[in-house]
Short mmCIF file of C-alpha atoms and ligand atoms in Angstrom, two decimals:
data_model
loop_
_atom_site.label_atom_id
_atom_site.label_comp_id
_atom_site.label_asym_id
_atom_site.label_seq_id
_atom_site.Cartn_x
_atom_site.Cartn_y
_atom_site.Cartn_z
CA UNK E 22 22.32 -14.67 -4.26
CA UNK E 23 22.46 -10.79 -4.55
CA UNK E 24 25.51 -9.70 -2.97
CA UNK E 25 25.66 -5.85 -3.20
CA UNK E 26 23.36 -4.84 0.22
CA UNK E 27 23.35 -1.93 0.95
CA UNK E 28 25.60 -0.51 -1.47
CA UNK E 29 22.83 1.39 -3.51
CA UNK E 30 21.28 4.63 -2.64
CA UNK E 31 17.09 4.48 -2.63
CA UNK E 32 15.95 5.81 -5.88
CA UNK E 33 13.29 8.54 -5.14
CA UNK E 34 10.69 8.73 -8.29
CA UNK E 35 10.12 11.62 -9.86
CA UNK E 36 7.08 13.91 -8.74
CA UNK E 37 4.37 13.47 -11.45
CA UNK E 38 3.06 16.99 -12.50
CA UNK E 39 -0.08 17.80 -14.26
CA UNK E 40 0.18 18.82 -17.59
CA UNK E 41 -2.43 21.74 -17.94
CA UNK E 42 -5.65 22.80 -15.94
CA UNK E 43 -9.08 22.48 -17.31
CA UNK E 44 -12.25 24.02 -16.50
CA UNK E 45 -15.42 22.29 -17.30
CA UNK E 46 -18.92 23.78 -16.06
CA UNK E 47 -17.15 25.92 -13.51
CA UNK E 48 -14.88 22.94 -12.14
CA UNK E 49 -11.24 23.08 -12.38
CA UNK E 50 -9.27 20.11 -13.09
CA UNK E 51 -5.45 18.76 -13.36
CA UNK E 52 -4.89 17.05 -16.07
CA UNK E 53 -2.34 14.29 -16.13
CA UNK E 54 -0.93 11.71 -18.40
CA UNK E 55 0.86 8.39 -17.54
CA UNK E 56 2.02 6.41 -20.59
CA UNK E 57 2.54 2.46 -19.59
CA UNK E 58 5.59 1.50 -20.85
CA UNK E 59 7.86 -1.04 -20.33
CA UNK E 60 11.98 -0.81 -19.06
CA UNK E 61 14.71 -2.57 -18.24
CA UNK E 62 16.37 -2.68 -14.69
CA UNK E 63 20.04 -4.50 -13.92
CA UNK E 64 19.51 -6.12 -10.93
CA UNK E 65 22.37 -8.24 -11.22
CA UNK E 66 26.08 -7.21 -12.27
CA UNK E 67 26.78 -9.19 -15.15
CA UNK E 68 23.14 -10.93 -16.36
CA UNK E 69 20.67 -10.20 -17.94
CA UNK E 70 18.71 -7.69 -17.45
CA UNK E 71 14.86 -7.44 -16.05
CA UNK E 72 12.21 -6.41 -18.34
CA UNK E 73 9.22 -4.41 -16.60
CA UNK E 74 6.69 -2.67 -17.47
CA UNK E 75 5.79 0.57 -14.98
CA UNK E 76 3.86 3.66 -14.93
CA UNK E 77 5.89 6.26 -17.26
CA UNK E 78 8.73 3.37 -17.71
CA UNK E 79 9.82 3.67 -13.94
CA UNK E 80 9.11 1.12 -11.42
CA UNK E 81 7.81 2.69 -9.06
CA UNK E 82 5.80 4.86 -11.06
CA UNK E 83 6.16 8.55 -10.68
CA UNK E 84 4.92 9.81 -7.21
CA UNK E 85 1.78 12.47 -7.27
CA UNK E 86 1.39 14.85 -5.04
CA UNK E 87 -2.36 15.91 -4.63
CA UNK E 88 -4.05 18.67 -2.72
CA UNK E 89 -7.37 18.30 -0.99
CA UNK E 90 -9.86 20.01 -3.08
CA UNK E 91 -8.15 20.00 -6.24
CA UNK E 92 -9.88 17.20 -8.53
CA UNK E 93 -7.54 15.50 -10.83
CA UNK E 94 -8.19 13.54 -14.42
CA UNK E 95 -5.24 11.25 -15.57
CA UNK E 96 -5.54 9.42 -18.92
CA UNK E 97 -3.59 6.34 -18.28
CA UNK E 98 -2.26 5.19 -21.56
CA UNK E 99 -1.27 1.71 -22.22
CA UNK E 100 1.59 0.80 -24.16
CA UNK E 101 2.17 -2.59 -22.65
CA UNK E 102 1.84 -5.95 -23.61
CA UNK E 103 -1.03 -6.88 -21.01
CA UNK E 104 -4.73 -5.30 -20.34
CA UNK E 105 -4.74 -3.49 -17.38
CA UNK E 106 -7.06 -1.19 -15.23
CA UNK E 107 -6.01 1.31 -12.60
CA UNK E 108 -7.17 1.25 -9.27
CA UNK E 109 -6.41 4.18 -6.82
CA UNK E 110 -5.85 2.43 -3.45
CA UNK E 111 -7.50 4.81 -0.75
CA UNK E 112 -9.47 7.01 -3.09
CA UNK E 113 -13.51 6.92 -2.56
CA UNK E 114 -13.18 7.09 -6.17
CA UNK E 115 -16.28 6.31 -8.26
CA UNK E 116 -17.39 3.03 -9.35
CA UNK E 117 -16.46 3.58 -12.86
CA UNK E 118 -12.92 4.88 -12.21
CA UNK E 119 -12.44 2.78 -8.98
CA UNK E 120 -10.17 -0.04 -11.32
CA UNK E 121 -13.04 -2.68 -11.90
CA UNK E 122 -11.01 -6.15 -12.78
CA UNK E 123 -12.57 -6.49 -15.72
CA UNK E 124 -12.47 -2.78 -16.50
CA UNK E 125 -9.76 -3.58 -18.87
CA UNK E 126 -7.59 -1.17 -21.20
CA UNK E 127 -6.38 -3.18 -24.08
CA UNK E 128 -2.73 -2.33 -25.54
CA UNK E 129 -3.21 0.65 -27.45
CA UNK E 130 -5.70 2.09 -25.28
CA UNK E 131 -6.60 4.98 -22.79
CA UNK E 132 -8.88 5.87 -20.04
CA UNK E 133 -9.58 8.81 -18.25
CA UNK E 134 -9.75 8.16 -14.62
CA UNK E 135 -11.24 10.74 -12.56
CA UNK E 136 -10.41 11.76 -9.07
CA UNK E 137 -12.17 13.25 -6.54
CA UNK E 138 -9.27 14.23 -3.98
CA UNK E 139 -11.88 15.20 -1.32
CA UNK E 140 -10.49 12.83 1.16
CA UNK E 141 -8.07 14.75 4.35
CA UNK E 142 -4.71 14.14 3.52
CA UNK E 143 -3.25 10.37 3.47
CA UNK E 144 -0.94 7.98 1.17
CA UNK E 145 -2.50 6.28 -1.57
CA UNK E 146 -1.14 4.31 -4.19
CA UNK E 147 -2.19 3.46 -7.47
CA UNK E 148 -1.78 0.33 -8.90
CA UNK E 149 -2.81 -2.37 -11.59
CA UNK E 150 -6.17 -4.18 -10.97
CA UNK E 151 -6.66 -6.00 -14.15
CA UNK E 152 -8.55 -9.34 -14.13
CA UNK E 153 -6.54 -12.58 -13.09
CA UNK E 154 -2.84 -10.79 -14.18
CA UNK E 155 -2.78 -7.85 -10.89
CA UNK E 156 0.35 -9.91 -9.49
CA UNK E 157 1.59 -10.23 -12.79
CA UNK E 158 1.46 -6.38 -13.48
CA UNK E 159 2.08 -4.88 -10.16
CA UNK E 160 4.82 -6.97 -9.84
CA UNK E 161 6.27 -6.22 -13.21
CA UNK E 162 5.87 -2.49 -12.36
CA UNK E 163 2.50 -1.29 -12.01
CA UNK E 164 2.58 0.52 -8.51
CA UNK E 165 3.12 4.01 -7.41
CA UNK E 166 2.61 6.25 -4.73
CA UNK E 167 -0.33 8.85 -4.93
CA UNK E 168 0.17 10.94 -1.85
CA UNK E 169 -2.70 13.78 -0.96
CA UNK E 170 -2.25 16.94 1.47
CA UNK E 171 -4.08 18.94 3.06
CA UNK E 172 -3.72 22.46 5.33
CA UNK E 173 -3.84 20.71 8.55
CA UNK E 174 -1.21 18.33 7.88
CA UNK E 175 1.45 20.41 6.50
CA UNK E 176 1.09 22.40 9.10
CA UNK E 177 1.33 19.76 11.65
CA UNK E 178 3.82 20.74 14.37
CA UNK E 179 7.30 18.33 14.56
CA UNK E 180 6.22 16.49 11.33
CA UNK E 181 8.63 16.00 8.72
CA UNK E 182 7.54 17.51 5.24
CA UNK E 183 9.01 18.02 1.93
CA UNK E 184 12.62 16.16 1.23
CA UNK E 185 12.46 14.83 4.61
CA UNK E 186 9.25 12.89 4.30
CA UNK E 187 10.46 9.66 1.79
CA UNK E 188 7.98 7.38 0.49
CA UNK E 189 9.65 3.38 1.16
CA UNK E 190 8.07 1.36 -1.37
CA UNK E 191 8.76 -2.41 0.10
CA UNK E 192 8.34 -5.35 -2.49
CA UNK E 193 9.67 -8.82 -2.03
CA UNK E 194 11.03 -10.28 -5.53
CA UNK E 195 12.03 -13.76 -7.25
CA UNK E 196 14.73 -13.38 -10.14
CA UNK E 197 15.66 -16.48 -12.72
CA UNK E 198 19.26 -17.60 -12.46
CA UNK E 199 19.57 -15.47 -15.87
CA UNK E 200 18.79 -12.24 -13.85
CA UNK E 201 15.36 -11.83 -15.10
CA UNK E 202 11.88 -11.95 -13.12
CA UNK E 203 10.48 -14.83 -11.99
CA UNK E 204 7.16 -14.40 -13.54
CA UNK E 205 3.89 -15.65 -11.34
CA UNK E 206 1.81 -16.04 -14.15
CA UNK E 207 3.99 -18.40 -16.80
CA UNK E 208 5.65 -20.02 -13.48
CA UNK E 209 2.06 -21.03 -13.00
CA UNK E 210 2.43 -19.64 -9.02
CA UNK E 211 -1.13 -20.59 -7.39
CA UNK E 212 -0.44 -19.65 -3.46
CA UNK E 213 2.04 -17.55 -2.96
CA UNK E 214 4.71 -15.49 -4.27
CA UNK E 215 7.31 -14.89 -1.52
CA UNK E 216 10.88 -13.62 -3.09
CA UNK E 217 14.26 -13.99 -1.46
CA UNK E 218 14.96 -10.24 -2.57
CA UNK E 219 13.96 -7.48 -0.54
CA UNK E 220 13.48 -4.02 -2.61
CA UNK E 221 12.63 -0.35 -1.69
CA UNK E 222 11.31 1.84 -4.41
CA UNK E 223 12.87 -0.83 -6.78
CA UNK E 224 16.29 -1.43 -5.81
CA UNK E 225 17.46 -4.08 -3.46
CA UNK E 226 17.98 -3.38 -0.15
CA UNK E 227 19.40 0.02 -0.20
CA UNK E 228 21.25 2.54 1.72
CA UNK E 229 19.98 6.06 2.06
CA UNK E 230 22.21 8.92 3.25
CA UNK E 231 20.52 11.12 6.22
CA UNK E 232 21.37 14.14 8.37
CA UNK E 233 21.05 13.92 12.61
CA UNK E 234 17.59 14.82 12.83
CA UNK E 235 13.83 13.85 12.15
CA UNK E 236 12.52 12.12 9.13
CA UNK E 237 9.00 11.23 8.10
CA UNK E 238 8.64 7.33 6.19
CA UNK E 239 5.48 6.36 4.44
CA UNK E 240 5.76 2.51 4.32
CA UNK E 241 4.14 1.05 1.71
CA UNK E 242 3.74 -3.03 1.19
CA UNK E 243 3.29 -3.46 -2.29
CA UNK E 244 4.53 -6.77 -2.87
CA UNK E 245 2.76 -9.39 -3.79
CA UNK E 246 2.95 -11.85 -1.18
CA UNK E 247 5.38 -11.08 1.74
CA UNK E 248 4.40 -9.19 5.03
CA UNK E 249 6.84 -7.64 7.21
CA UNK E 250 7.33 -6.77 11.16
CA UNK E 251 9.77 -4.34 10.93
CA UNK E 252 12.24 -3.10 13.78
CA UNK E 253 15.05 -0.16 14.01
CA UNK E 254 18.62 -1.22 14.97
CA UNK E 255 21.94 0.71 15.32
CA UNK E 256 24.48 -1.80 13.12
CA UNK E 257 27.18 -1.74 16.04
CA UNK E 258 24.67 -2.58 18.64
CA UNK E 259 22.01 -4.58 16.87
CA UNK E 260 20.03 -6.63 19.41
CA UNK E 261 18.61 -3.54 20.78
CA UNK E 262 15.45 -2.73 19.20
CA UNK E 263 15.20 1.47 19.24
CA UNK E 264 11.82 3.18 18.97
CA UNK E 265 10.55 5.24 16.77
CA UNK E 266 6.92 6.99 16.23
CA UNK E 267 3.84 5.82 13.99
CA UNK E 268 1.82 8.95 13.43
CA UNK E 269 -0.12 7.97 10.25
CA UNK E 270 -2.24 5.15 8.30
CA UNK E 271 -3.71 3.92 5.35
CA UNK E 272 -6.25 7.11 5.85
CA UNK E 273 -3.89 9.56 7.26
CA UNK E 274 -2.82 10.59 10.60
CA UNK E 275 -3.72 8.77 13.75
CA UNK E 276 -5.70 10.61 16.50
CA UNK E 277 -2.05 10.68 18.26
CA UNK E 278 1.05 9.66 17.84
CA UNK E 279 2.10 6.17 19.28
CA UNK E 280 6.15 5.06 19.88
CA UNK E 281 6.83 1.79 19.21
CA UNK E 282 9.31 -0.48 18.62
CA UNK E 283 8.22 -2.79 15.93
CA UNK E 284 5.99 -1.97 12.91
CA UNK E 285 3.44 -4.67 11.27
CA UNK E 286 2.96 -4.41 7.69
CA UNK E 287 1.17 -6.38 5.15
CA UNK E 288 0.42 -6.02 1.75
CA UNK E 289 -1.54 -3.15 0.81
CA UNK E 290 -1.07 -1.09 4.25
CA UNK E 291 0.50 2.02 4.36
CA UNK E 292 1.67 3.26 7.69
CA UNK E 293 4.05 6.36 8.18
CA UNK E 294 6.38 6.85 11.10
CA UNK E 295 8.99 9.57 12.24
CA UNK E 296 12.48 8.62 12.59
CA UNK E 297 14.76 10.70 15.03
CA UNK E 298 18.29 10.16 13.98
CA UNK E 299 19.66 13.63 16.16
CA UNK E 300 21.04 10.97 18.44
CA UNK E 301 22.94 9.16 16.01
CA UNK E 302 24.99 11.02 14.44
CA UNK E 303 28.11 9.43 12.72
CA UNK E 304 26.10 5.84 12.87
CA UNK E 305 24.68 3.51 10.86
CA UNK E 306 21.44 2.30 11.65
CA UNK E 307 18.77 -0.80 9.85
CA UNK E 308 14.92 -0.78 8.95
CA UNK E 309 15.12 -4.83 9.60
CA UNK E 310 12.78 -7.65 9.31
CA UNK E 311 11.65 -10.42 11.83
CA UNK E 312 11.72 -13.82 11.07
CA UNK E 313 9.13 -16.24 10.66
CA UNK E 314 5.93 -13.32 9.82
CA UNK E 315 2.77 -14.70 9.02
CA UNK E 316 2.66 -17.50 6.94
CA UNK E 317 5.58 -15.89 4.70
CA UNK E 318 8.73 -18.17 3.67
CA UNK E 319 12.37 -16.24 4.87
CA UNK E 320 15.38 -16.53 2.81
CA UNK E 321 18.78 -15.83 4.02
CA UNK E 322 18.64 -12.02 3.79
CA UNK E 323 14.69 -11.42 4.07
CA UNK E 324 15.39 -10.10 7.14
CA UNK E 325 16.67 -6.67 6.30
CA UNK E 326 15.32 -4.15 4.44
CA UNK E 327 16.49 -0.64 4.45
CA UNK E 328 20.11 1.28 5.91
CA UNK E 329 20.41 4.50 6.98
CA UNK E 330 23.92 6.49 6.82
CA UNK E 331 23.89 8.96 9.17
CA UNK E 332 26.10 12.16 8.98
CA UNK E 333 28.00 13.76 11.23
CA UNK E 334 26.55 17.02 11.25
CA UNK E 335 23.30 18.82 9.81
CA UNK E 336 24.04 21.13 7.29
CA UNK E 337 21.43 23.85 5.53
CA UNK E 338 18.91 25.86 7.08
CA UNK E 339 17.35 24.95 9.93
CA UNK E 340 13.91 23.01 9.82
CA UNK E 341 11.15 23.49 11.37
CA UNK E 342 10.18 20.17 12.53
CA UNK E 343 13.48 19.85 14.29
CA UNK E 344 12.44 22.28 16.76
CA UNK E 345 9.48 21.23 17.44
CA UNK E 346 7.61 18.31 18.95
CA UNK E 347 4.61 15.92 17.66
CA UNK E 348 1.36 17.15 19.68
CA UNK E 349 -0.27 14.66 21.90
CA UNK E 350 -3.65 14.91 19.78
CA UNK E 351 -2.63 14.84 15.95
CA UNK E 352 -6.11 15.20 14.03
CA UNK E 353 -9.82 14.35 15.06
CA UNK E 354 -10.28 11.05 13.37
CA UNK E 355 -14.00 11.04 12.21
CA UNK E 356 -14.33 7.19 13.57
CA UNK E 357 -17.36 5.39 11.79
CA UNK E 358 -20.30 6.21 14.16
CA UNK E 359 -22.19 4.97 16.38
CA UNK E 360 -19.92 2.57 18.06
CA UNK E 361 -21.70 -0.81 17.29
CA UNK E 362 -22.19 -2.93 20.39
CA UNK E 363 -18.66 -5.55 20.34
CA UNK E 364 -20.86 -8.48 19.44
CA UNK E 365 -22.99 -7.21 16.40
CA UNK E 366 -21.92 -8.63 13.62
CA UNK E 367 -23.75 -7.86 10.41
CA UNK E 368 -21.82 -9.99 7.90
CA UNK E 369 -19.61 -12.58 8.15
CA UNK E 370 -16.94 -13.76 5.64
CA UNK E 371 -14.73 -16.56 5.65
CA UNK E 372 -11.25 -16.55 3.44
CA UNK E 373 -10.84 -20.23 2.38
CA UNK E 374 -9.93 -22.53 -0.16
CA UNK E 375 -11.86 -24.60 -1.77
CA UNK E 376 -11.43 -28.73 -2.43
CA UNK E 377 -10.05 -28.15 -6.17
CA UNK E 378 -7.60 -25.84 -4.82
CA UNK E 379 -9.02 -22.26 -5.36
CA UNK E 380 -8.97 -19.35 -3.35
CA UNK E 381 -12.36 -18.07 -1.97
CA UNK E 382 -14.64 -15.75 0.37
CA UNK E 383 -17.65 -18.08 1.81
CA UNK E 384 -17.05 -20.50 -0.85
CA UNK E 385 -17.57 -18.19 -3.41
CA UNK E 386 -15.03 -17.05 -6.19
CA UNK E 387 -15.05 -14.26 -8.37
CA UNK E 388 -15.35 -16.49 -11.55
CA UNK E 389 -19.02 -17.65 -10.17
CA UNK E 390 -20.40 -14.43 -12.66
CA UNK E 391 -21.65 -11.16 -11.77
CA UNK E 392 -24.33 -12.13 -9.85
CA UNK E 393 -23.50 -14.96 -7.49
CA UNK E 394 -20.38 -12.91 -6.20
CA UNK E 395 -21.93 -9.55 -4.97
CA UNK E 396 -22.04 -11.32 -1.70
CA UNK E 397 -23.84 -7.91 0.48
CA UNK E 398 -25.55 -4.54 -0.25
CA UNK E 399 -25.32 -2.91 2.56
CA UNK E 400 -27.55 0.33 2.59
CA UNK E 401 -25.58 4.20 1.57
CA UNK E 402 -25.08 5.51 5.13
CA UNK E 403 -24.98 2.60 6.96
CA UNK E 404 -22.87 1.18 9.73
CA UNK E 405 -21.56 -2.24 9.59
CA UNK E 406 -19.53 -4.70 11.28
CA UNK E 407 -18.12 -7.35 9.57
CA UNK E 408 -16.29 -10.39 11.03
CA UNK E 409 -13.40 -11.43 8.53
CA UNK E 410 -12.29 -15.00 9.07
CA UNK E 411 -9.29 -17.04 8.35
CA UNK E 412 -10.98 -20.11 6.60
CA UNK E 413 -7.44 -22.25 8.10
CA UNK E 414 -4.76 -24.32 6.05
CA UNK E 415 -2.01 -21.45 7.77
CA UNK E 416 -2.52 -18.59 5.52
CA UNK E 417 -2.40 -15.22 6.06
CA UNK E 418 -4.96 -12.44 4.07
CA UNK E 419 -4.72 -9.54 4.24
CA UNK E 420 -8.38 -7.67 2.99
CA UNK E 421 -8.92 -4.72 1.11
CA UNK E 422 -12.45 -3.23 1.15
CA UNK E 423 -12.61 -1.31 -1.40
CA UNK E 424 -14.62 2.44 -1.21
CA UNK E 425 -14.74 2.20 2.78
CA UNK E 426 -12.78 2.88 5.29
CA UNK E 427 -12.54 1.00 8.73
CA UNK E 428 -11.60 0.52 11.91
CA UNK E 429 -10.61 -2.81 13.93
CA UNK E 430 -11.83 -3.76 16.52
CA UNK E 431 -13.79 -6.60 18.69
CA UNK E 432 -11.19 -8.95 17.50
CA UNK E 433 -10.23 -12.25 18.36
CA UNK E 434 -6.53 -11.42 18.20
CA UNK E 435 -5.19 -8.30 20.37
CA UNK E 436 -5.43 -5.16 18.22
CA UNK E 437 -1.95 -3.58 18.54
CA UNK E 438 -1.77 0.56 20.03
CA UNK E 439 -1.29 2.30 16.76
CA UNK E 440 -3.95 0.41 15.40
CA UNK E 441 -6.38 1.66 18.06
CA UNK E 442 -6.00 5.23 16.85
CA UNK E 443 -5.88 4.46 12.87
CA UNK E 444 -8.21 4.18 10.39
CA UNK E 445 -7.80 1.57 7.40
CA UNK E 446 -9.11 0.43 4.65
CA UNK E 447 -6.62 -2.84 4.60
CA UNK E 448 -6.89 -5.65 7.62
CA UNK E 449 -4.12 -7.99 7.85
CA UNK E 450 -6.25 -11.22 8.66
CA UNK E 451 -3.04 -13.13 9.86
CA UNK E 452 -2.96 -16.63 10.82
CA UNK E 453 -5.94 -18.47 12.25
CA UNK E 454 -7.74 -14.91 12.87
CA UNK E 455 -11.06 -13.78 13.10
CA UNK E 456 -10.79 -9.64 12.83
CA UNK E 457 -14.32 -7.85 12.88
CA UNK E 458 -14.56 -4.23 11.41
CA UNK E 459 -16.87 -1.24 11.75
CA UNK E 460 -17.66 0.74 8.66
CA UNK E 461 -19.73 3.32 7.20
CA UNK E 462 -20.71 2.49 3.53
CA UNK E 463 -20.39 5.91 2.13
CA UNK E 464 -20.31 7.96 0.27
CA UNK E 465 -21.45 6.64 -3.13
CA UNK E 466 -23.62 3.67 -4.41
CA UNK E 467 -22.32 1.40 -6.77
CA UNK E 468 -20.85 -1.89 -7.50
CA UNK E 469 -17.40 -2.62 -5.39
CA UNK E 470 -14.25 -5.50 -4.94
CA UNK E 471 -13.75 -6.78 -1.66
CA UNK E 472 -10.32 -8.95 -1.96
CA UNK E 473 -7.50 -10.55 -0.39
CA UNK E 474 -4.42 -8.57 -1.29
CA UNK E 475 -2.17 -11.39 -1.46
CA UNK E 476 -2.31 -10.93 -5.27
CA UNK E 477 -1.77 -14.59 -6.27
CA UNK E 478 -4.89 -14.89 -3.97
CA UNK E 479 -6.21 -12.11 -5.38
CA UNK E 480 -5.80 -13.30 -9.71
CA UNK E 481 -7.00 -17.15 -8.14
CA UNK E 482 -10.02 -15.31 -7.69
CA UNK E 483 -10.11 -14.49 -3.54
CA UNK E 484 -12.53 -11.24 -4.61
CA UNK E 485 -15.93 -10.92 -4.57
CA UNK E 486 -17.98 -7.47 -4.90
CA UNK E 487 -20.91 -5.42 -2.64
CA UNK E 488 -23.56 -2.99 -4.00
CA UNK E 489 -23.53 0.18 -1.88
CA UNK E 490 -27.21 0.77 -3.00
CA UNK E 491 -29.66 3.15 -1.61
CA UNK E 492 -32.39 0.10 -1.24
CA UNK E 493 -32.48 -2.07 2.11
CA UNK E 494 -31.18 -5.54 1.31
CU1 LIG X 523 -4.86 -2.30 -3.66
CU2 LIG X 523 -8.43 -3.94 -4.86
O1 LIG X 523 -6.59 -3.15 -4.38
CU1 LIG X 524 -5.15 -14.37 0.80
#
């Protein structure tokens, strides 16, 4: 059992910069490198130590910070042990650099991904996607934050920006009684990879020092299996559940922000909130975890994730978010038009298992061939709905389509108040749900995954593929 909670400040990773700019036929691009590589992390005092493998040899990998408008090229280059390929969760990246599973970059290897950074600012992250080993990799290491700004944003009235907006990176772990991994793939793990440790950007449940005054959090869920509902207490009076603000999503801000008092995460989804601590100062107070989420299995200390330390007084210059408050309207979100009538469904997929024990999407799983699994082609420019269902067996899935983004709605199961004003491009399909979602399939043909993002799922071949194609189907 790990003992030392809360005793370790949350590592921040370093900002990735680019390494030169190029101009090709009138373009200008930053260039990047990111060298895969493993490294070795003491989790606990006295064993061994864990051997990963991350982006630049840090787990997370180096955060990037991305401007709307600037395209970016980053040659990943793999000195690992495994083949990867490198999806950029979020981006309406190409087909070719959008992380195909089989895609693969052998040890030894580079690619050259190519990003289009056109999208209004949000938090992406950028992660492994290789064929049958993504829990393996992304577990090991392969995951990092990929965060894009834009004008509007930064300028965004009462929101946190700079030092004061901290990307949480939330992954739930399994170590041997040596103090190494547990490792999904030798373990032979088929459902579900749960973890009795909870990290944030890597270490296990850490403390982070803060002043009396506003923060901005981009959650992340990167683990593989675990999904959180996540509440704010102050430690000396901890059944009182404080709220605090959701202003963002998977694709950026929400058309307003919405105070709440609990925050539902699952794998994949990226939500960011403001935290006022001006109230607090002198106090400790907990990011913690409910009990009993989803299908997920708790351990004794699953239930907390993240302290804050809060000082006394402010010190430094003034900032300008403190003085200010969020606006009631925080962005025109471009909603997929028109709204579909609640009971159109265009497509509807079922998350299931199968007899012999695999994981699959109307029966189908990805090792069926390249064929048999492009289960739709929707039409460039067109508006769908489609009905996600939980196939049963007490499961929970949540879905990543990839290239599009969403919005939920018409569902079975109430769709909570931030998630009326967000736009996603991950559904948490929880327990015995049916969610339905209206998209525009835009702006590029081509070839796409569709996937749970329980990655166990996900590697027992839960993913199938659509062809954005500019024929009628
Ligand atoms: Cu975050 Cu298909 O992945
Ligand atoms: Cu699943």
């Amino acid at each position: 059992v790990y003992k030392n909670l809360f005793q370790v400040p949350l590592p921040i990773p370093p900002n990735k910069e680019p390494l030169r700019t190029i101009t090709s036929n009138g373009t200008q691009f930053d260039y990047y490198e990111v060298e895969i590589r493993s490294l070795e992390q003491q989790v606990y005092p006295g064993l061994s130590k864990a051997e990963l493998i991350g982006y630049d040899g840090v787990a997370p990998g180096p955060t990037f910070h991305m401007t709307k408008g600037r395209q970016a090229v980053v040659r990943f280059i793999n000195h690992g042990t495994q083949a990867n390929s490198v999806h950029l969760h979020g981006s309406y990246s190409r087909a070719p650099f959008d992380g195909w599973a089989e895609d693969t970059t052998e040890p030894g290897q580079y690619k050259d991904y190519f990003y289009p950074n056109g999208q209004n600012a949000r938090t992406l992250w950028y992660h492994d996607h290789a064929i049958d080993h993504t829990a393996h990799n992304a577990y090991f290491g392969q995951a990092g934050l990929y965060i894009l700004h834009d004008p509007d944003e930064l300028a965004t009235p009462g929101l946190p920006q700079g030092d004061d907006d901290v990307g949480l990176v939330l992954a739930s772990k399994r170590y041997n009684s040596d103090g190494t991994l547990w490792d999904p793939d030798t373990n032979g793990e088929v459902t579900s990879l749960w973890g009795d440790v909870i990290h944030v950007n890597g270490q296990p449940w850490p403390y982070l020092d803060v002043e009396p005054r506003k923060y901005r959090f981009r959650f992340l869920d990167a683990s593989v299996s675990r999904s959180f509902q996540i509440y704010l207490v102050a430690d000396q009076q901890d059944t009182v559940r404080l709220p605090f603000t959701v202003v963002g999503a998977d694709t950026g801000l929400l058309e307003k922000p919405v105070s709440t008092s609990q925050l539902d995460i699952s794998m994949a989804e990226r939500w960011e909130v403001v935290v006022d601590f001006s109230s607090y100062a002198g106090q400790n107070l907990t990011f913690k975890n409910n009990r009993n989420v989803g299908a997920d299995q708790d351990y004794v200390d699953t239930d907390k994730i993240i302290r804050f330390v809060v000082s006394s007084t402010t010190t430094g210059p003034a900032r300008r978010w403190d003085s200010e408050s969020l606006p009631t309207k925080l962005r025109t979100v471009p909603y997929p038009p028109p709204a579909k009538s609640a009971t159109q469904v265009d497509r509807s997929f079922t998350f299931g298992r199968s007899g012999s024990g695999g994981w699959t999407i109307n029966g189908v799983t990805w090792a069926i061939g390249p064929d048999a699994r492009v289960l739709a082609k929707p039409q460039r420019g067109n508006v769908e709905v489609w009905e996600l269902v939980d196939g049963g067996g007490g499961w929970s899935h949540p879905i990543h389509i990839h290239l599009i983004i969403s919005r939920k709605g018409g569902a079975r199961n109430a769709v909570l108040p931030y998630e009326q004003v967000a736009l996603k491009d991950v559904v948490w399909l929880n327990t015995g749900e049916t969610v339905r979602v209206i998209a525009r399939f835009a702006p590029w043909d081509g070839l796409y995954m569709f996937h749970c993002h329980n990655l166990i799922h996900e590697d027992h071949a839960m993913m199938a593929a659509f062809n954005v194609t500019a024929l009628t189907d």
